[in-house]
């Protein structure tokens, strides 16, 4: 998810997206621990998406 997409979401949508993305990241991380992923760069992308969403939520709280 790009920064421009994140800015277009409401606070409720951001919170929902954050929880879904965190869950998907943890599932991907567990799958990678069991057997290596075909594309381990996915983990970095998911982690950065979580950070983008969390940053936008923090920015809107202020």
Coordinates of C-alpha atoms in Angstrom, one line a residue:
X1 CA 0.0 0.0 0.0
X2 CA 1.4 3.3 -1.0
X3 CA 1.5 6.5 1.1
X4 CA -1.1 8.2 -1.2
X5 CA -3.5 5.3 -0.6
X6 CA -2.9 5.5 3.2
X7 CA -3.7 9.2 3.3
X8 CA -7.1 8.6 1.5
X9 CA -8.4 6.3 4.2
X10 CA -10.4 7.4 7.3
X11 CA -9.2 6.7 10.9
X12 CA -11.5 3.7 11.3
X13 CA -10.3 2.2 7.9
X14 CA -6.7 2.8 8.9
X15 CA -7.2 0.9 12.2
X16 CA -8.9 -2.0 10.4
X17 CA -6.2 -2.1 7.7
X18 CA -3.5 -2.0 10.4
X19 CA -4.9 -5.0 12.2
X20 CA -5.3 -6.9 8.9
X21 CA -1.8 -6.1 7.8
X22 CA -0.2 -7.0 11.1
X23 CA -2.0 -10.3 11.1
X24 CA -0.9 -11.0 7.5
X25 CA 2.7 -10.0 8.4
X26 CA 2.8 -12.4 11.4
X27 CA 1.3 -15.2 9.3
X28 CA 3.9 -14.6 6.6
X29 CA 6.7 -14.5 9.2
X30 CA 5.6 -17.8 10.6
X31 CA 5.4 -19.4 7.2
X32 CA 8.9 -18.2 6.5
X33 CA 10.2 -19.7 9.8
X34 CA 8.8 -23.1 8.8
X35 CA 9.9 -23.1 5.2
X36 CA 11.6 -20.4 3.3
X37 CA 9.4 -18.1 1.2
X38 CA 9.9 -17.9 -2.5
X39 CA 10.2 -14.1 -2.2
X40 CA 11.4 -13.1 1.3
X41 CA 11.3 -9.4 0.2
X42 CA 7.6 -9.7 0.9
X43 CA 8.4 -9.5 4.6
X44 CA 10.1 -6.1 4.2
X45 CA 7.2 -4.8 2.2
X46 CA 4.6 -5.8 4.7
X47 CA 6.7 -4.4 7.6
X48 CA 7.0 -1.1 5.8
X49 CA 3.2 -1.0 5.1
X50 CA 2.5 -1.5 8.8
X51 CA 4.9 1.3 9.6
X52 CA 3.2 3.6 7.0
X53 CA -0.2 3.0 8.4
X54 CA 0.9 3.3 12.0
X55 CA 2.7 6.6 11.2
X56 CA -0.4 8.0 9.6
X57 CA -2.6 7.1 12.6
X58 CA -0.1 8.7 14.9
X59 CA 0.0 11.8 12.8
X60 CA -3.8 12.1 12.8
X61 CA -4.0 11.7 16.6
X62 CA -1.9 14.8 17.1

